[in-house]
């Protein structure tokens, strides 16, 4: 954790522009020995990539990943610019810049610490203007600030059990003392103060305090009691501080005048009291919408809402009726996030404008539509029934619902919808000491459970995930946060839930899909502890075979599924989640991202889950079930037969050999690939090594992985490693990538490697060191233009000069139509082509390969794709080089036969498809595949190509 001292803070500096400001900060960091002088350029480059402006006048300038080596000592330097410095094009002005020198991702910790400042305008103002460097330090490090006025739901005790005025004042005193709003002495004398009667049973007790903070406490006796001849149902104790308590007094006066005081006694929840006492009166027309977003109003939907609000001149206010935070302007993303609105929370929109009607309609519609997130069914409890209807489609018999393949497989069974656990617990606790003991006991019980599970498992994926969960469980931050809540009088459950939810939401807000998907890991661990604390550990399982349907599935849930679960279908979730990785390794079919409508399936309804075709069929008719069962049985039989001959090569009846290779994502898969009959590895997706590391893997780490694959394959089985292919659907947290409108058309694959050549150079060194003179093939992804290839080749030539005994063939992937069309030009300079049919199809047919509905239509067997492959093969043959295919089309038996007929020499595929493809090819003569290929090229669309296989079904499947 980065620490600040007052000496690290410059309270006053002047800079004309951002460059000057950065120069000034860098100068301080260099002077203090934190960084080398060249780090300044890194900071400027970083701003070019993305501005480090955070909001409310704060920026966190720091160097690029490439300049981390220039950091001598990790540290922060804060420089304030009272006149402000223009930081971006859209009017962003920085008053406080926090310069960061960090060797790794420590700046993310700072960012996290800063979120409370960015979201709070008053606190930011104080940060920019206070005369005290120590106060700047405390604000930035999130320490409790002297002089706050504390008044949250934690300070409210409804129906407290107190049945005398003395008990009530004791309770109020304790609440104020906990909030550091009374000194010890004041606490002792709180009984002696005279309260005054406001009316309607409400009394106010005011203490002019010398304590650090001001605060208010609202306490109620169990039953109305009598005081000086008046009734007492609510006591409001205020520790006055500066004048920060005045708005509360004004509100109380307002309530008294409006006759609203009686509402206090009627409040059922602490948040309602807070809302009543701090809410500003907003004038204008209002509408209330429940939030239909599973993960609440996080950054993405908040930004969408702010964008809509900014289209209007009118002031638009949003209030979360289910929290104690006040209304905020809909224009500010951070303020909207600070509402803490969760699924089902009621958002009240207020607009004071002549066009209020139409504005309210637009906003209500956008919220009901999920603001870009999937719309989720909202349970009616504990919130009020929705005024604005939330439309969640329901399913009907025969419906087909499309999702994404989390893990392959097919299943037919009745569906059961399992809802998220609803843990029951109290907000407040009687004894903090007892709560602390319970909390620690629950933590160690979960830790023991996880360790036992770790000891028992032989599954490496599962072991890695459990270890990660153990680390999360023992995270000191979540533990300490919870302990703070407990010390304030909250229950262990409440405190723990607040702590892990805060972390999960922060994680969820990450723009990086992979990181955002890890939020469920935090909730998974969090819920385990909640389960222990509440004793609600297992929901009880269904014994009969079934398909489990749920909102999202956590890794621990996947790993603990009974054998009766034949497949899992989720409304949300992604294909790169840990749950998906586990499901693949455990062989559990998983269909993810099907949308909220799958949650409307009635328990016991038969479904067919076909994860290969990415479709769920609801209540299929008898014929469909019979057909699906027959297909499953036939598939199983063919798989079993093919398995027996898996080591025999794919040689056609007339003696033509097609190499069948494996696609791998990790070195540890190599033994399995050999066991399943691979003749080599045709595509090693090296980006997964990078994704498995929190920062760029070192040359040595990479070298070890590549060497393991080469060793595992042994002599005579070639290895093709594809260099780092990220961007598009595969982000890398530590590689800066701007958010792009069309990431698949943006900076991905080789484009990114050429932007950050150091990473590619390191990878090439690692590869050549691992090969140590053994034959190796390297290929480059997403090449579009010959100049890109030449730039890569120049880099390679520089690196290979250090390895005189290297035996390397270099190829490019053909996965962009331009590369296929220009294959004759490339073929003069490269050793081989490998066709990436997944991307080639998405670019040729203009269908996003991850699109939940359309991706089904992106069938790589489309004649347009086949024609591009044909062009590629012909060009290659003219120049005497060979062509392989490593996209999914190679694992499709019909596709494999057509590709063979087109002249493709090597087919690389997922390991489980190899035996079947080999067996299939052995059923053809080369002449037959050529005829098939010609008919496919002449076909009018994918369906027509697929129809070609029907005639052969009887003898070759
Ligand atoms: C392809 O695009 O076909 C390919 C093999 O690469 P990836 O699926 O990893 O993008
Ligand atoms: Mg690709």
XYZ file of N, CA and C in Angstrom, residues 344-538:
585
model
N -33.789 -3.791 -8.088
C -35.078 -3.649 -7.416
C -35.209 -2.375 -6.604
N -34.107 -1.657 -6.373
C -34.234 -0.388 -5.643
C -35.075 0.583 -6.465
N -35.839 1.405 -5.725
C -36.724 2.328 -6.437
C -36.014 3.659 -6.669
N -35.888 4.029 -7.921
C -35.254 5.296 -8.256
C -36.355 6.314 -8.514
N -36.293 7.416 -7.772
C -37.289 8.467 -7.997
C -36.657 9.549 -8.863
N -37.278 9.823 -9.992
C -36.731 10.830 -10.904
C -37.569 12.087 -10.738
N -36.908 13.207 -10.563
C -37.632 14.481 -10.434
C -37.152 15.434 -11.522
N -38.100 16.006 -12.234
C -37.741 16.970 -13.276
C -38.623 18.198 -13.113
N -37.983 19.371 -13.055
C -38.749 20.612 -12.938
C -38.581 21.380 -14.244
N -39.460 21.127 -15.172
C -39.289 21.725 -16.494
C -40.628 21.623 -17.234
N -40.803 22.537 -18.195
C -42.060 22.502 -18.935
C -42.213 21.172 -19.681
N -41.059 20.590 -20.070
C -41.151 19.334 -20.841
C -40.978 18.115 -19.936
N -41.247 18.299 -18.643
C -40.973 17.221 -17.676
C -41.585 15.890 -18.107
N -42.817 15.948 -18.640
C -43.506 14.713 -19.020
C -42.684 13.860 -19.963
N -42.231 14.528 -21.048
C -41.522 13.731 -22.056
C -40.146 13.308 -21.538
N -39.501 14.166 -20.739
C -38.173 13.780 -20.217
C -38.325 12.572 -19.293
N -39.342 12.643 -18.432
C -39.554 11.523 -17.495
C -39.819 10.231 -18.251
N -40.572 10.362 -19.344
C -40.903 9.163 -20.105
C -39.639 8.525 -20.691
N -38.776 9.403 -21.259
C -37.540 8.879 -21.872
C -36.686 8.190 -20.804
N -36.534 8.871 -19.655
C -35.637 8.311 -18.638
C -36.215 7.036 -18.033
N -37.512 7.064 -17.757
C -38.133 5.871 -17.166
C -37.995 4.680 -18.120
N -38.144 4.963 -19.402
C -38.046 3.890 -20.396
C -36.617 3.339 -20.441
N -35.654 4.272 -20.383
C -34.253 3.830 -20.443
C -33.915 2.979 -19.228
N -34.410 3.381 -18.056
C -34.122 2.591 -16.846
C -34.803 1.225 -16.960
N -36.067 1.251 -17.367
C -36.789 -0.028 -17.489
C -36.123 -0.932 -18.518
N -35.433 -0.314 -19.477
C -34.755 -1.109 -20.512
C -33.371 -1.564 -20.099
N -32.964 -1.241 -18.856
C -31.709 -1.778 -18.324
C -30.486 -0.908 -18.588
N -30.663 0.252 -19.236
C -29.547 1.164 -19.501
C -28.356 0.441 -20.129
N -28.665 -0.477 -21.027
C -27.585 -1.185 -21.719
C -27.222 -2.504 -21.056
N -27.693 -2.754 -19.834
C -27.436 -4.040 -19.173
C -28.653 -4.943 -19.372
N -28.488 -6.265 -19.215
C -29.665 -7.129 -19.359
C -30.720 -6.816 -18.296
N -31.975 -6.861 -18.708
C -33.075 -6.589 -17.778
C -33.384 -7.852 -16.979
N -33.540 -7.683 -15.681
C -33.716 -8.832 -14.798
C -35.060 -8.724 -14.096
N -35.656 -9.889 -13.856
C -36.932 -9.896 -13.146
C -36.713 -9.369 -11.724
N -37.642 -8.553 -11.257
C -37.480 -7.980 -9.928
C -38.476 -8.626 -8.985
N -37.947 -9.128 -7.863
C -38.893 -9.706 -6.906
C -39.566 -8.568 -6.169
N -40.803 -8.739 -5.764
C -41.542 -7.608 -5.204
C -41.104 -7.271 -3.787
N -40.491 -8.195 -3.067
C -40.069 -7.949 -1.689
C -38.608 -7.559 -1.651
N -38.132 -6.703 -0.763
C -38.920 -5.996 0.193
C -39.395 -4.645 -0.326
N -39.184 -4.378 -1.607
C -39.511 -3.059 -2.115
C -40.967 -2.974 -2.560
N -41.386 -1.745 -2.798
C -42.760 -1.511 -3.235
C -42.960 -2.068 -4.639
N -44.207 -2.404 -4.978
C -44.439 -2.872 -6.334
C -44.036 -1.790 -7.347
N -43.519 -2.263 -8.453
C -43.033 -1.313 -9.444
C -44.164 -0.496 -10.033
N -43.927 0.832 -10.174
C -44.934 1.654 -10.835
C -44.725 1.563 -12.337
N -43.436 1.648 -12.711
C -43.144 1.521 -14.125
C -42.924 0.041 -14.391
N -43.592 -0.463 -15.376
C -43.501 -1.896 -15.585
C -42.142 -2.306 -16.144
N -41.579 -3.354 -15.581
C -40.311 -3.838 -16.099
C -40.614 -5.030 -16.992
N -40.171 -4.927 -18.221
C -40.576 -5.973 -19.151
C -39.529 -7.069 -19.196
N -39.882 -8.205 -18.666
C -38.996 -9.361 -18.825
C -39.803 -10.395 -19.576
N -39.279 -10.784 -20.728
C -40.011 -11.766 -21.530
C -40.133 -13.084 -20.785
N -41.228 -13.761 -20.968
C -41.344 -15.087 -20.363
C -41.221 -16.122 -21.479
N -40.887 -17.345 -21.087
C -40.707 -18.363 -22.128
C -41.983 -19.169 -22.317
N -42.151 -19.704 -23.525
C -43.322 -20.539 -23.834
C -42.809 -21.894 -24.315
N -43.666 -22.915 -24.253
C -43.237 -24.211 -24.771
C -42.771 -24.071 -26.222
N -41.709 -24.742 -26.524
C -41.201 -24.717 -27.902
C -40.217 -23.588 -28.159
N -40.127 -22.604 -27.235
C -39.216 -21.472 -27.450
C -37.776 -21.943 -27.500
N -37.000 -21.242 -28.306
C -35.566 -21.505 -28.312
C -34.879 -20.251 -27.799
N -34.029 -20.417 -26.823
C -33.338 -19.266 -26.231
C -31.848 -19.453 -26.501
N -31.238 -18.411 -27.050
C -29.822 -18.547 -27.400
C -28.905 -17.960 -26.338
N -27.776 -18.591 -26.170
C -26.793 -18.099 -25.212
C -25.397 -18.277 -25.787
N -24.422 -18.399 -24.932
C -23.047 -18.595 -25.380
C -22.498 -19.862 -24.733
N -21.586 -20.515 -25.420
C -21.060 -21.768 -24.882
C -20.051 -21.496 -23.772
N -20.467 -21.759 -22.531
C -19.521 -21.665 -21.419
C -18.703 -22.936 -21.363
N -19.362 -24.074 -21.584
C -18.685 -25.371 -21.665
C -19.532 -26.245 -22.572
N -18.888 -27.069 -23.417
C -19.653 -27.806 -24.429
C -20.458 -28.968 -23.850
N -21.351 -29.489 -24.670
C -22.132 -30.657 -24.262
C -23.609 -30.469 -24.550
N -24.339 -31.572 -24.459
C -25.784 -31.550 -24.708
C -26.459 -32.264 -23.541
N -27.630 -31.795 -23.145
C -28.369 -32.488 -22.080
C -29.855 -32.332 -22.305
N -30.605 -33.371 -21.897
C -32.072 -33.295 -21.933
C -32.552 -33.660 -20.543
N -33.253 -32.747 -19.895
C -33.729 -33.029 -18.529
C -34.696 -31.923 -18.116
N -35.445 -32.136 -17.044
C -36.301 -31.057 -16.557
C -35.444 -29.929 -15.964
N -35.940 -28.706 -16.131
C -35.182 -27.552 -15.627
C -35.652 -27.171 -14.233
N -34.722 -26.728 -13.405
C -35.077 -26.167 -12.097
C -34.390 -24.828 -11.936
N -35.201 -23.816 -11.632
C -34.642 -22.477 -11.483
C -34.273 -22.286 -10.019
N -33.034 -21.971 -9.790
C -32.575 -21.787 -8.414
C -32.276 -20.318 -8.212
N -32.887 -19.712 -7.191
C -32.630 -18.283 -6.993
C -31.437 -18.082 -6.070
N -30.944 -16.851 -6.114
C -29.785 -16.506 -5.290
C -30.142 -16.699 -3.825
N -29.174 -17.092 -2.993
C -29.501 -17.280 -1.584
C -29.961 -15.965 -0.942
N -30.972 -16.070 -0.103
C -31.483 -14.858 0.542
C -31.162 -14.986 2.033
N -30.004 -14.493 2.416
C -29.576 -14.661 3.808
C -30.348 -13.720 4.722
N -30.838 -14.286 5.809
C -31.631 -13.500 6.750
C -30.759 -13.116 7.938
N -30.690 -11.821 8.210
C -29.931 -11.419 9.401
C -30.350 -10.030 9.854
N -29.994 -9.712 11.094
C -30.305 -8.401 11.672
C -29.238 -7.409 11.240
N -29.637 -6.153 11.188
C -28.655 -5.113 10.871
C -27.765 -4.830 12.096
N -28.401 -4.666 13.245
C -27.641 -4.281 14.442
C -27.438 -5.478 15.362
N -26.423 -5.345 16.211
C -26.163 -6.423 17.162
C -26.042 -5.831 18.559
N -26.269 -6.679 19.540
C -26.249 -6.180 20.909
C -24.808 -6.040 21.403
N -23.991 -7.068 21.127
C -22.642 -7.025 21.695
C -21.575 -7.107 20.602
N -20.833 -6.007 20.384
C -19.772 -6.038 19.378
C -18.757 -7.149 19.662
N -18.479 -7.395 20.939
C -17.474 -8.418 21.281
C -17.945 -9.788 20.763
N -19.221 -10.090 21.067
C -19.747 -11.392 20.646
C -19.760 -11.494 19.117
N -20.095 -10.379 18.448
C -20.143 -10.383 16.972
C -18.768 -10.675 16.391
N -17.767 -10.050 17.021
C -16.410 -10.221 16.533
C -15.992 -11.688 16.624
N -16.351 -12.310 17.725
C -16.002 -13.722 17.905
C -16.707 -14.558 16.829
N -18.011 -14.280 16.615
C -18.761 -15.025 15.596
C -18.115 -14.859 14.219
N -17.751 -13.596 13.945
C -17.179 -13.286 12.634
C -15.873 -14.068 12.418
N -14.990 -13.998 13.403
C -13.705 -14.695 13.256
C -13.905 -16.205 13.138
N -14.883 -16.704 13.889
C -15.166 -18.145 13.838
C -15.634 -18.542 12.427
N -16.512 -17.698 11.873
C -17.033 -18.011 10.525
C -15.904 -17.972 9.509
N -15.015 -16.973 9.630
C -13.891 -16.886 8.686
C -13.037 -18.147 8.772
N -12.718 -18.551 10.025
C -11.841 -19.726 10.071
C -12.573 -20.986 9.644
N -13.879 -21.062 9.896
C -14.603 -22.260 9.442
C -14.568 -22.347 7.916
N -14.774 -21.211 7.237
C -14.752 -21.241 5.768
C -13.338 -21.555 5.284
N -12.363 -20.982 5.975
C -10.995 -21.238 5.576
C -10.670 -22.737 5.700
N -11.133 -23.369 6.780
C -10.906 -24.811 6.949
C -11.605 -25.578 5.820
N -12.859 -25.194 5.528
C -13.597 -25.862 4.438
C -12.820 -25.790 3.127
N -12.339 -24.581 2.832
C -11.651 -24.399 1.550
C -10.352 -25.202 1.521
N -9.634 -25.178 2.649
C -8.364 -25.923 2.673
C -8.620 -27.423 2.503
N -9.672 -27.917 3.142
C -10.006 -29.340 2.984
C -10.286 -29.660 1.523
N -11.037 -28.749 0.910
C -11.404 -28.963 -0.483
C -10.153 -28.956 -1.362
N -9.255 -28.053 -1.033
C -8.015 -27.936 -1.788
C -7.208 -29.224 -1.665
N -7.154 -29.762 -0.439
C -6.385 -30.993 -0.240
C -6.975 -32.146 -1.035
N -8.313 -32.133 -1.144
C -8.968 -33.294 -1.754
C -8.945 -33.277 -3.276
N -8.843 -32.078 -3.874
C -9.038 -32.045 -5.326
C -7.768 -32.401 -6.106
N -8.001 -33.091 -7.205
C -6.867 -33.402 -8.082
C -6.980 -32.528 -9.330
N -8.031 -31.730 -9.385
C -8.273 -30.897 -10.559
C -7.489 -29.581 -10.418
N -6.535 -29.358 -11.344
C -5.655 -28.192 -11.171
C -6.412 -26.871 -11.291
N -7.398 -26.836 -12.210
C -8.167 -25.589 -12.351
C -8.846 -25.262 -11.028
N -9.490 -26.305 -10.474
C -10.234 -26.099 -9.236
C -9.271 -25.682 -8.123
N -8.113 -26.315 -8.081
C -7.151 -25.989 -7.021
C -6.743 -24.526 -7.112
N -6.503 -24.055 -8.339
C -6.092 -22.657 -8.501
C -7.186 -21.717 -8.020
N -8.425 -22.063 -8.357
C -9.531 -21.177 -7.987
C -9.734 -21.188 -6.471
N -9.631 -22.367 -5.860
C -9.799 -22.407 -4.399
C -8.694 -21.583 -3.730
N -7.473 -21.689 -4.240
C -6.382 -20.909 -3.629
C -6.682 -19.430 -3.738
N -7.196 -19.020 -4.884
C -7.519 -17.612 -5.061
C -8.628 -17.209 -4.077
N -9.605 -18.083 -3.878
C -10.687 -17.783 -2.937
C -10.164 -17.690 -1.509
N -9.194 -18.529 -1.195
C -8.610 -18.464 0.154
C -7.952 -17.103 0.371
N -7.255 -16.654 -0.672
C -6.608 -15.345 -0.553
C -7.633 -14.243 -0.343
N -8.732 -14.330 -1.113
C -9.789 -13.323 -0.969
C -10.355 -13.354 0.448
N -10.560 -14.556 0.951
C -11.146 -14.716 2.277
C -10.279 -14.051 3.331
N -8.977 -14.165 3.147
C -8.071 -13.650 4.175
C -7.652 -12.211 3.889
N -8.266 -11.615 2.867
C -7.932 -10.240 2.517
C -8.107 -9.334 3.734
N -7.007 -8.682 4.192
C -7.104 -7.910 5.426
C -8.087 -6.752 5.304
N -8.214 -6.227 4.082
C -9.072 -5.052 3.939
C -10.529 -5.370 4.268
N -11.028 -6.474 3.671
C -12.439 -6.828 3.925
C -12.639 -7.146 5.403
N -11.626 -7.791 5.988
C -11.741 -8.182 7.391
C -11.802 -6.924 8.266
N -10.847 -6.008 7.999
C -10.811 -4.808 8.841
C -12.075 -3.966 8.678
N -12.521 -3.855 7.417
C -13.755 -3.091 7.171
C -14.895 -3.652 8.019
N -15.015 -4.984 7.984
C -16.099 -5.626 8.731
C -15.950 -5.331 10.219
N -14.712 -5.413 10.697
C -14.500 -5.170 12.128
C -14.918 -3.756 12.514
N -14.703 -2.823 11.573
C -15.125 -1.433 11.865
C -16.637 -1.383 12.032
N -17.348 -2.045 11.112
C -18.813 -2.050 11.210
C -19.246 -2.655 12.541
N -18.606 -3.760 12.886
C -18.990 -4.450 14.131
C -18.770 -3.520 15.327
N -17.637 -2.801 15.307
C -17.342 -1.892 16.431
C -18.410 -0.806 16.540
N -19.037 -0.475 15.403
C -20.093 0.553 15.414
C -21.431 0.026 15.898
N -21.500 -1.262 16.156
C -22.759 -1.825 16.654
C -23.524 -2.608 15.597
N -22.912 -2.825 14.421
C -23.597 -3.619 13.393
C -23.346 -5.103 13.609
N -24.213 -5.898 13.008
C -24.026 -7.341 13.131
C -22.877 -7.770 12.212
N -22.311 -8.942 12.504
C -21.194 -9.448 11.694
C -21.650 -9.635 10.245
N -22.880 -10.144 10.067
C -23.389 -10.399 8.708
C -23.466 -9.092 7.918
N -24.034 -8.096 8.586
C -24.237 -6.806 7.923
C -22.880 -6.216 7.514
N -21.954 -6.197 8.471
C -20.642 -5.609 8.216
C -19.908 -6.336 7.103
N -19.952 -7.668 7.165
C -19.246 -8.472 6.155
C -19.859 -8.245 4.778
N -21.188 -8.217 4.740
C -21.873 -8.034 3.450
C -21.504 -6.674 2.843
N -21.518 -5.617 3.704
C -21.157 -4.289 3.179
C -19.749 -4.337 2.598
N -18.846 -4.993 3.329
C -17.438 -4.976 2.922
C -17.222 -5.738 1.624
N -17.780 -6.947 1.528
C -17.470 -7.689 0.307
C -18.252 -7.170 -0.890
N -19.459 -6.621 -0.618
C -20.227 -6.070 -1.737
C -19.522 -4.836 -2.307
N -18.937 -4.013 -1.414
C -18.248 -2.804 -1.883
C -17.104 -3.219 -2.810
N -16.374 -4.243 -2.411
C -15.244 -4.676 -3.222
C -15.726 -5.290 -4.539
N -16.793 -6.080 -4.443
C -17.313 -6.728 -5.652
C -17.825 -5.679 -6.643
N -18.508 -4.665 -6.125
C -19.040 -3.658 -7.053
C -17.906 -2.911 -7.721
N -16.866 -2.634 -6.953
C -15.731 -1.924 -7.529
C -15.120 -2.756 -8.660
N -14.989 -4.029 -8.392
C -14.418 -4.943 -9.379
C -15.308 -4.991 -10.622
N -16.593 -5.002 -10.358
C -17.560 -5.115 -11.437
C -17.504 -3.927 -12.383
N -17.102 -2.764 -11.799
C -17.085 -1.560 -12.614
C -15.912 -1.528 -13.573
N -15.024 -2.507 -13.441
C -13.870 -2.515 -14.328
C -14.335 -2.631 -15.779
N -13.681 -1.881 -16.631
C -14.010 -1.945 -18.058
C -13.555 -3.281 -18.642
N -12.608 -3.931 -17.964
C -12.073 -5.172 -18.490
C -13.028 -6.312 -18.160
N -13.506 -6.971 -19.193
C -14.490 -8.032 -18.985
C -13.961 -9.070 -18.005
N -12.693 -9.437 -18.204
C -12.127 -10.497 -17.363
C -12.127 -10.105 -15.896
N -11.771 -8.848 -15.633
C -11.733 -8.396 -14.240
C -13.141 -8.288 -13.689
N -14.033 -7.735 -14.492
C -15.407 -7.561 -14.018
C -16.026 -8.914 -13.676
N -15.679 -9.931 -14.475
C -16.246 -11.254 -14.205
C -15.751 -11.845 -12.891
N -14.648 -11.302 -12.366
C -14.119 -11.831 -11.106
C -14.938 -11.344 -9.906
N -15.864 -10.404 -10.112
C -16.701 -9.936 -8.992
C -17.459 -11.107 -8.386
N -17.816 -12.055 -9.223
C -18.584 -13.186 -8.696
C -17.726 -14.038 -7.769
N -16.424 -14.036 -7.968
C -15.557 -14.780 -7.041
C -15.627 -14.144 -5.649
N -15.646 -12.821 -5.617
C -15.713 -12.134 -4.312
C -17.050 -12.464 -3.646
N -18.117 -12.431 -4.440
C -19.430 -12.730 -3.851
C -19.509 -14.193 -3.421
N -18.851 -15.038 -4.180
C -18.850 -16.457 -3.850
C -18.258 -16.655 -2.451
N -17.078 -16.060 -2.237
C -16.430 -16.179 -0.928
C -17.295 -15.483 0.130
N -17.795 -14.295 -0.216
C -18.623 -13.550 0.723
C -19.823 -14.364 1.172
N -20.481 -15.008 0.240
C -21.688 -15.765 0.584
C -21.378 -17.002 1.411
N -20.210 -17.580 1.193
C -19.838 -18.739 2.018
C -19.799 -18.320 3.484
N -19.195 -17.151 3.736
C -19.089 -16.689 5.123
C -20.486 -16.338 5.654
N -21.288 -15.683 4.811
C -22.658 -15.357 5.245
C -23.419 -16.633 5.586
N -23.202 -17.659 4.772
C -23.853 -18.950 5.008
C -23.480 -19.492 6.378
N -22.201 -19.394 6.709
C -21.749 -19.891 8.022
C -22.386 -19.067 9.143
N -22.375 -17.723 8.940
C -22.874 -16.850 10.008
C -24.368 -17.052 10.261
N -25.120 -17.270 9.160
C -26.569 -17.359 9.320
C -27.048 -18.799 9.460
N -26.134 -19.720 9.247
C -26.528 -21.135 9.308
C -27.316 -21.555 8.085
N -27.353 -20.712 7.030
C -28.098 -21.077 5.805
C -27.095 -21.563 4.769
N -26.525 -22.725 5.010
C -25.416 -23.119 4.155
C -25.783 -23.797 2.853
N -26.780 -24.677 2.873
C -27.081 -25.294 1.575
C -28.576 -25.308 1.336
